[in-house]
């Protein structure tokens, strides 16, 4: 497969996720709620997380929001990859995703679907779009508020 075709394939996955997301909505119950905003593109997201009884493992993640195809597809792929992950594993994935956006890392086979976002690293203005949901996730998992409505902005994330 040529690089051109590979890029088309990634675009297809991103557009498909944008048009028919699988993880839109609100978890029931809501254990963590986090809004995120990406002023440079206008993307907004509201992430909800359902945890297990011990509070150390993700049962479900859903998102609501408005934004470009990259931000919405990234949120949908993220929500899917997080099902059943421990908080610790999820935070590792945040780091890996951010590393991938710098062109430094990629996900192992188990999460290779997330690698479709790898192409975004070539477009610096879109990196914040792809990172938005992961940024909100990190804030959601690190806060101990059950129902935080604070906005996180990723505007200060990169120099
Ligand atoms: Zn965007």
PDB file of C-alpha atoms and ligand atoms in Angstrom:
ATOM      1  CA  UNK A   1       0.000   0.000   0.000  1.00  0.00           C
ATOM      2  CA  UNK A   2       1.447   3.352  -0.953  1.00  0.00           C
ATOM      3  CA  UNK A   3       1.706   6.152   1.528  1.00  0.00           C
ATOM      4  CA  UNK A   4      -1.020   8.044  -0.321  1.00  0.00           C
ATOM      5  CA  UNK A   5      -3.481   5.173   0.049  1.00  0.00           C
ATOM      6  CA  UNK A   6      -2.581   4.730   3.661  1.00  0.00           C
ATOM      7  CA  UNK A   7      -3.345   8.365   4.277  1.00  0.00           C
ATOM      8  CA  UNK A   8      -6.707   7.968   2.523  1.00  0.00           C
ATOM      9  CA  UNK A   9      -7.502   5.028   4.742  1.00  0.00           C
ATOM     10  CA  UNK A  10      -6.796   7.061   7.868  1.00  0.00           C
ATOM     11  CA  UNK A  11      -8.946   9.865   6.568  1.00  0.00           C
ATOM     12  CA  UNK A  12     -11.736   7.410   5.904  1.00  0.00           C
ATOM     13  CA  UNK A  13     -11.642   6.094   9.449  1.00  0.00           C
ATOM     14  CA  UNK A  14     -11.655   9.625  10.858  1.00  0.00           C
ATOM     15  CA  UNK A  15     -14.598  10.690   8.702  1.00  0.00           C
ATOM     16  CA  UNK A  16     -16.515   7.529   9.440  1.00  0.00           C
ATOM     17  CA  UNK A  17     -16.105   8.042  13.200  1.00  0.00           C
ATOM     18  CA  UNK A  18     -17.117  11.655  12.865  1.00  0.00           C
ATOM     19  CA  UNK A  19     -20.310  10.812  10.978  1.00  0.00           C
ATOM     20  CA  UNK A  20     -21.306   7.769  13.008  1.00  0.00           C
ATOM     21  CA  UNK A  21     -19.688   7.947  16.427  1.00  0.00           C
ATOM     22  CA  UNK A  22     -20.141   4.890  18.639  1.00  0.00           C
ATOM     23  CA  UNK A  23     -19.569   6.464  22.023  1.00  0.00           C
ATOM     24  CA  UNK A  24     -21.559   9.664  21.993  1.00  0.00           C
ATOM     25  CA  UNK A  25     -23.771  10.324  24.994  1.00  0.00           C
ATOM     26  CA  UNK A  26     -23.488  10.404  28.760  1.00  0.00           C
ATOM     27  CA  UNK A  27     -22.458   7.533  31.008  1.00  0.00           C
ATOM     28  CA  UNK A  28     -24.916   6.256  33.575  1.00  0.00           C
ATOM     29  CA  UNK A  29     -24.023   6.907  36.314  1.00  0.00           C
ATOM     30  CA  UNK A  30     -21.584   9.795  35.907  1.00  0.00           C
ATOM     31  CA  UNK A  31     -18.536   9.513  38.179  1.00  0.00           C
ATOM     32  CA  UNK A  32     -16.414  12.096  36.417  1.00  0.00           C
ATOM     33  CA  UNK A  33     -17.490  14.919  34.179  1.00  0.00           C
ATOM     34  CA  UNK A  34     -15.090  17.173  32.370  1.00  0.00           C
ATOM     35  CA  UNK A  35     -15.540  19.811  29.721  1.00  0.00           C
ATOM     36  CA  UNK A  36     -12.788  20.765  27.371  1.00  0.00           C
ATOM     37  CA  UNK A  37     -12.364  23.550  24.890  1.00  0.00           C
ATOM     38  CA  UNK A  38      -9.937  24.114  22.072  1.00  0.00           C
ATOM     39  CA  UNK A  39     -10.127  27.846  21.285  1.00  0.00           C
ATOM     40  CA  UNK A  40      -7.836  27.647  18.275  1.00  0.00           C
ATOM     41  CA  UNK A  41     -10.391  25.569  16.351  1.00  0.00           C
ATOM     42  CA  UNK A  42     -13.585  26.055  18.380  1.00  0.00           C
ATOM     43  CA  UNK A  43     -13.923  22.403  19.403  1.00  0.00           C
ATOM     44  CA  UNK A  44     -15.784  21.727  22.646  1.00  0.00           C
ATOM     45  CA  UNK A  45     -16.234  18.439  24.405  1.00  0.00           C
ATOM     46  CA  UNK A  46     -17.956  17.120  27.480  1.00  0.00           C
ATOM     47  CA  UNK A  47     -16.586  13.857  28.699  1.00  0.00           C
ATOM     48  CA  UNK A  48     -18.319  11.611  31.220  1.00  0.00           C
ATOM     49  CA  UNK A  49     -16.709   8.636  32.882  1.00  0.00           C
ATOM     50  CA  UNK A  50     -18.195   5.705  34.747  1.00  0.00           C
ATOM     51  CA  UNK A  51     -15.827   3.941  37.170  1.00  0.00           C
ATOM     52  CA  UNK A  52     -16.021   0.595  38.936  1.00  0.00           C
ATOM     53  CA  UNK A  53     -16.968   0.382  42.598  1.00  0.00           C
ATOM     54  CA  UNK A  54     -13.376   0.665  43.789  1.00  0.00           C
ATOM     55  CA  UNK A  55     -12.954   3.753  41.614  1.00  0.00           C
ATOM     56  CA  UNK A  56      -9.748   2.515  40.027  1.00  0.00           C
ATOM     57  CA  UNK A  57     -11.022   1.182  36.728  1.00  0.00           C
ATOM     58  CA  UNK A  58     -12.961   2.714  33.851  1.00  0.00           C
ATOM     59  CA  UNK A  59     -16.227   0.995  33.032  1.00  0.00           C
ATOM     60  CA  UNK A  60     -17.386   3.388  30.336  1.00  0.00           C
ATOM     61  CA  UNK A  61     -16.518   6.711  28.733  1.00  0.00           C
ATOM     62  CA  UNK A  62     -18.834   8.815  26.606  1.00  0.00           C
ATOM     63  CA  UNK A  63     -18.614  12.240  25.043  1.00  0.00           C
ATOM     64  CA  UNK A  64     -20.805  15.051  23.800  1.00  0.00           C
ATOM     65  CA  UNK A  65     -19.540  17.987  21.862  1.00  0.00           C
ATOM     66  CA  UNK A  66     -19.208  19.999  18.740  1.00  0.00           C
ATOM     67  CA  UNK A  67     -16.139  20.336  16.654  1.00  0.00           C
ATOM     68  CA  UNK A  68     -14.132  19.331  13.663  1.00  0.00           C
ATOM     69  CA  UNK A  69     -13.878  15.762  12.384  1.00  0.00           C
ATOM     70  CA  UNK A  70     -10.471  15.238  13.967  1.00  0.00           C
ATOM     71  CA  UNK A  71     -11.537  16.276  17.475  1.00  0.00           C
ATOM     72  CA  UNK A  72     -14.737  14.214  17.396  1.00  0.00           C
ATOM     73  CA  UNK A  73     -13.156  11.126  15.823  1.00  0.00           C
ATOM     74  CA  UNK A  74     -10.327  11.293  18.338  1.00  0.00           C
ATOM     75  CA  UNK A  75     -12.841  11.382  21.231  1.00  0.00           C
ATOM     76  CA  UNK A  76     -14.760   8.435  19.827  1.00  0.00           C
ATOM     77  CA  UNK A  77     -11.650   6.305  19.301  1.00  0.00           C
ATOM     78  CA  UNK A  78     -10.406   7.252  22.750  1.00  0.00           C
ATOM     79  CA  UNK A  79     -13.685   6.287  24.442  1.00  0.00           C
ATOM     80  CA  UNK A  80     -13.539   2.907  22.756  1.00  0.00           C
ATOM     81  CA  UNK A  81      -9.939   2.229  23.731  1.00  0.00           C
ATOM     82  CA  UNK A  82     -10.584   3.086  27.387  1.00  0.00           C
ATOM     83  CA  UNK A  83     -13.273   0.517  28.146  1.00  0.00           C
ATOM     84  CA  UNK A  84     -12.113  -1.630  31.074  1.00  0.00           C
ATOM     85  CA  UNK A  85      -8.785   0.153  31.550  1.00  0.00           C
ATOM     86  CA  UNK A  86      -7.412   0.996  34.983  1.00  0.00           C
ATOM     87  CA  UNK A  87      -6.902   4.697  35.773  1.00  0.00           C
ATOM     88  CA  UNK A  88      -3.171   4.078  35.668  1.00  0.00           C
ATOM     89  CA  UNK A  89      -3.347   2.461  32.215  1.00  0.00           C
ATOM     90  CA  UNK A  90      -5.539   5.296  30.960  1.00  0.00           C
ATOM     91  CA  UNK A  91      -3.038   7.922  32.126  1.00  0.00           C
ATOM     92  CA  UNK A  92      -0.255   5.983  30.395  1.00  0.00           C
ATOM     93  CA  UNK A  93      -2.325   6.094  27.222  1.00  0.00           C
ATOM     94  CA  UNK A  94      -2.704   9.872  27.555  1.00  0.00           C
ATOM     95  CA  UNK A  95       1.089  10.171  27.642  1.00  0.00           C
ATOM     96  CA  UNK A  96       1.506   7.849  24.708  1.00  0.00           C
ATOM     97  CA  UNK A  97      -1.066   9.711  22.643  1.00  0.00           C
ATOM     98  CA  UNK A  98       0.618  13.032  23.340  1.00  0.00           C
ATOM     99  CA  UNK A  99       3.936  11.443  22.398  1.00  0.00           C
ATOM    100  CA  UNK A 100       2.396  10.186  19.184  1.00  0.00           C
ATOM    101  CA  UNK A 101       1.278  13.729  18.359  1.00  0.00           C
ATOM    102  CA  UNK A 102       4.931  14.723  18.597  1.00  0.00           C
ATOM    103  CA  UNK A 103       5.767  11.949  16.169  1.00  0.00           C
ATOM    104  CA  UNK A 104       7.634  10.031  18.836  1.00  0.00           C
ATOM    105  CA  UNK A 105       5.459   7.055  19.667  1.00  0.00           C
ATOM    106  CA  UNK A 106       2.738   4.778  18.506  1.00  0.00           C
ATOM    107  CA  UNK A 107       0.335   2.370  20.140  1.00  0.00           C
ATOM    108  CA  UNK A 108       0.963  -1.367  20.337  1.00  0.00           C
ATOM    109  CA  UNK A 109      -1.205  -3.840  18.430  1.00  0.00           C
ATOM    110  CA  UNK A 110      -3.858  -3.953  21.148  1.00  0.00           C
ATOM    111  CA  UNK A 111      -4.686  -0.281  20.501  1.00  0.00           C
ATOM    112  CA  UNK A 112      -3.577   0.041  16.916  1.00  0.00           C
ATOM    113  CA  UNK A 113      -6.873   1.741  15.993  1.00  0.00           C
ATOM    114  CA  UNK A 114      -5.603   4.815  17.799  1.00  0.00           C
ATOM    115  CA  UNK A 115      -2.709   4.943  15.365  1.00  0.00           C
ATOM    116  CA  UNK A 116      -5.053   6.298  12.690  1.00  0.00           C
ATOM    117  CA  UNK A 117      -4.592   9.631  14.458  1.00  0.00           C
ATOM    118  CA  UNK A 118      -0.851   9.434  13.857  1.00  0.00           C
ATOM    119  CA  UNK A 119      -1.153  11.283  10.554  1.00  0.00           C
ATOM    120  CA  UNK A 120      -2.430  14.350  12.411  1.00  0.00           C
ATOM    121  CA  UNK A 121       1.089  14.882  13.823  1.00  0.00           C
ATOM    122  CA  UNK A 122       2.047  16.195  10.386  1.00  0.00           C
ATOM    123  CA  UNK A 123      -0.431  19.058  10.730  1.00  0.00           C
ATOM    124  CA  UNK A 124       0.607  21.130  13.760  1.00  0.00           C
ATOM    125  CA  UNK A 125      -2.579  23.235  13.778  1.00  0.00           C
ATOM    126  CA  UNK A 126      -4.713  20.098  14.134  1.00  0.00           C
ATOM    127  CA  UNK A 127      -2.735  18.485  16.949  1.00  0.00           C
ATOM    128  CA  UNK A 128      -4.739  20.371  19.563  1.00  0.00           C
ATOM    129  CA  UNK A 129      -7.925  19.034  18.001  1.00  0.00           C
ATOM    130  CA  UNK A 130      -6.720  15.451  18.355  1.00  0.00           C
ATOM    131  CA  UNK A 131      -5.387  16.053  21.875  1.00  0.00           C
ATOM    132  CA  UNK A 132      -8.522  17.742  23.239  1.00  0.00           C
ATOM    133  CA  UNK A 133     -10.359  14.636  24.438  1.00  0.00           C
ATOM    134  CA  UNK A 134      -7.191  13.151  25.959  1.00  0.00           C
ATOM    135  CA  UNK A 135      -6.493  16.407  27.716  1.00  0.00           C
ATOM    136  CA  UNK A 136     -10.029  16.420  29.142  1.00  0.00           C
ATOM    137  CA  UNK A 137      -9.668  12.779  30.161  1.00  0.00           C
ATOM    138  CA  UNK A 138      -6.509  13.481  32.109  1.00  0.00           C
ATOM    139  CA  UNK A 139      -8.234  16.336  33.953  1.00  0.00           C
ATOM    140  CA  UNK A 140     -11.264  14.127  34.624  1.00  0.00           C
ATOM    141  CA  UNK A 141      -9.199  11.284  36.067  1.00  0.00           C
ATOM    142  CA  UNK A 142      -6.973  13.513  38.154  1.00  0.00           C
ATOM    143  CA  UNK A 143      -9.824  15.485  39.683  1.00  0.00           C
ATOM    144  CA  UNK A 144     -11.738  13.957  42.529  1.00  0.00           C
ATOM    145  CA  UNK A 145     -14.831  15.953  41.862  1.00  0.00           C
ATOM    146  CA  UNK A 146     -17.774  13.787  41.092  1.00  0.00           C
ATOM    147  CA  UNK A 147     -19.353  16.356  38.897  1.00  0.00           C
ATOM    148  CA  UNK A 148     -16.837  18.953  37.904  1.00  0.00           C
ATOM    149  CA  UNK A 149     -18.094  21.446  35.371  1.00  0.00           C
ATOM    150  CA  UNK A 150     -14.815  23.279  35.035  1.00  0.00           C
ATOM    151  CA  UNK A 151     -13.594  23.890  31.564  1.00  0.00           C
ATOM    152  CA  UNK A 152     -10.098  22.842  30.683  1.00  0.00           C
ATOM    153  CA  UNK A 153      -8.525  24.633  27.809  1.00  0.00           C
ATOM    154  CA  UNK A 154      -5.624  23.057  26.006  1.00  0.00           C
ATOM    155  CA  UNK A 155      -4.483  26.393  24.680  1.00  0.00           C
ATOM    156  CA  UNK A 156      -1.474  26.510  26.985  1.00  0.00           C
ATOM    157  CA  UNK A 157      -0.462  22.924  26.394  1.00  0.00           C
ATOM    158  CA  UNK A 158       2.107  23.454  23.666  1.00  0.00           C
ATOM    159  CA  UNK A 159       4.660  26.155  23.256  1.00  0.00           C
TER     160      UNK A 159
HETATM  161 ZN1  LIG B   1     -10.624  21.020  15.643  1.00  0.00          ZN
END
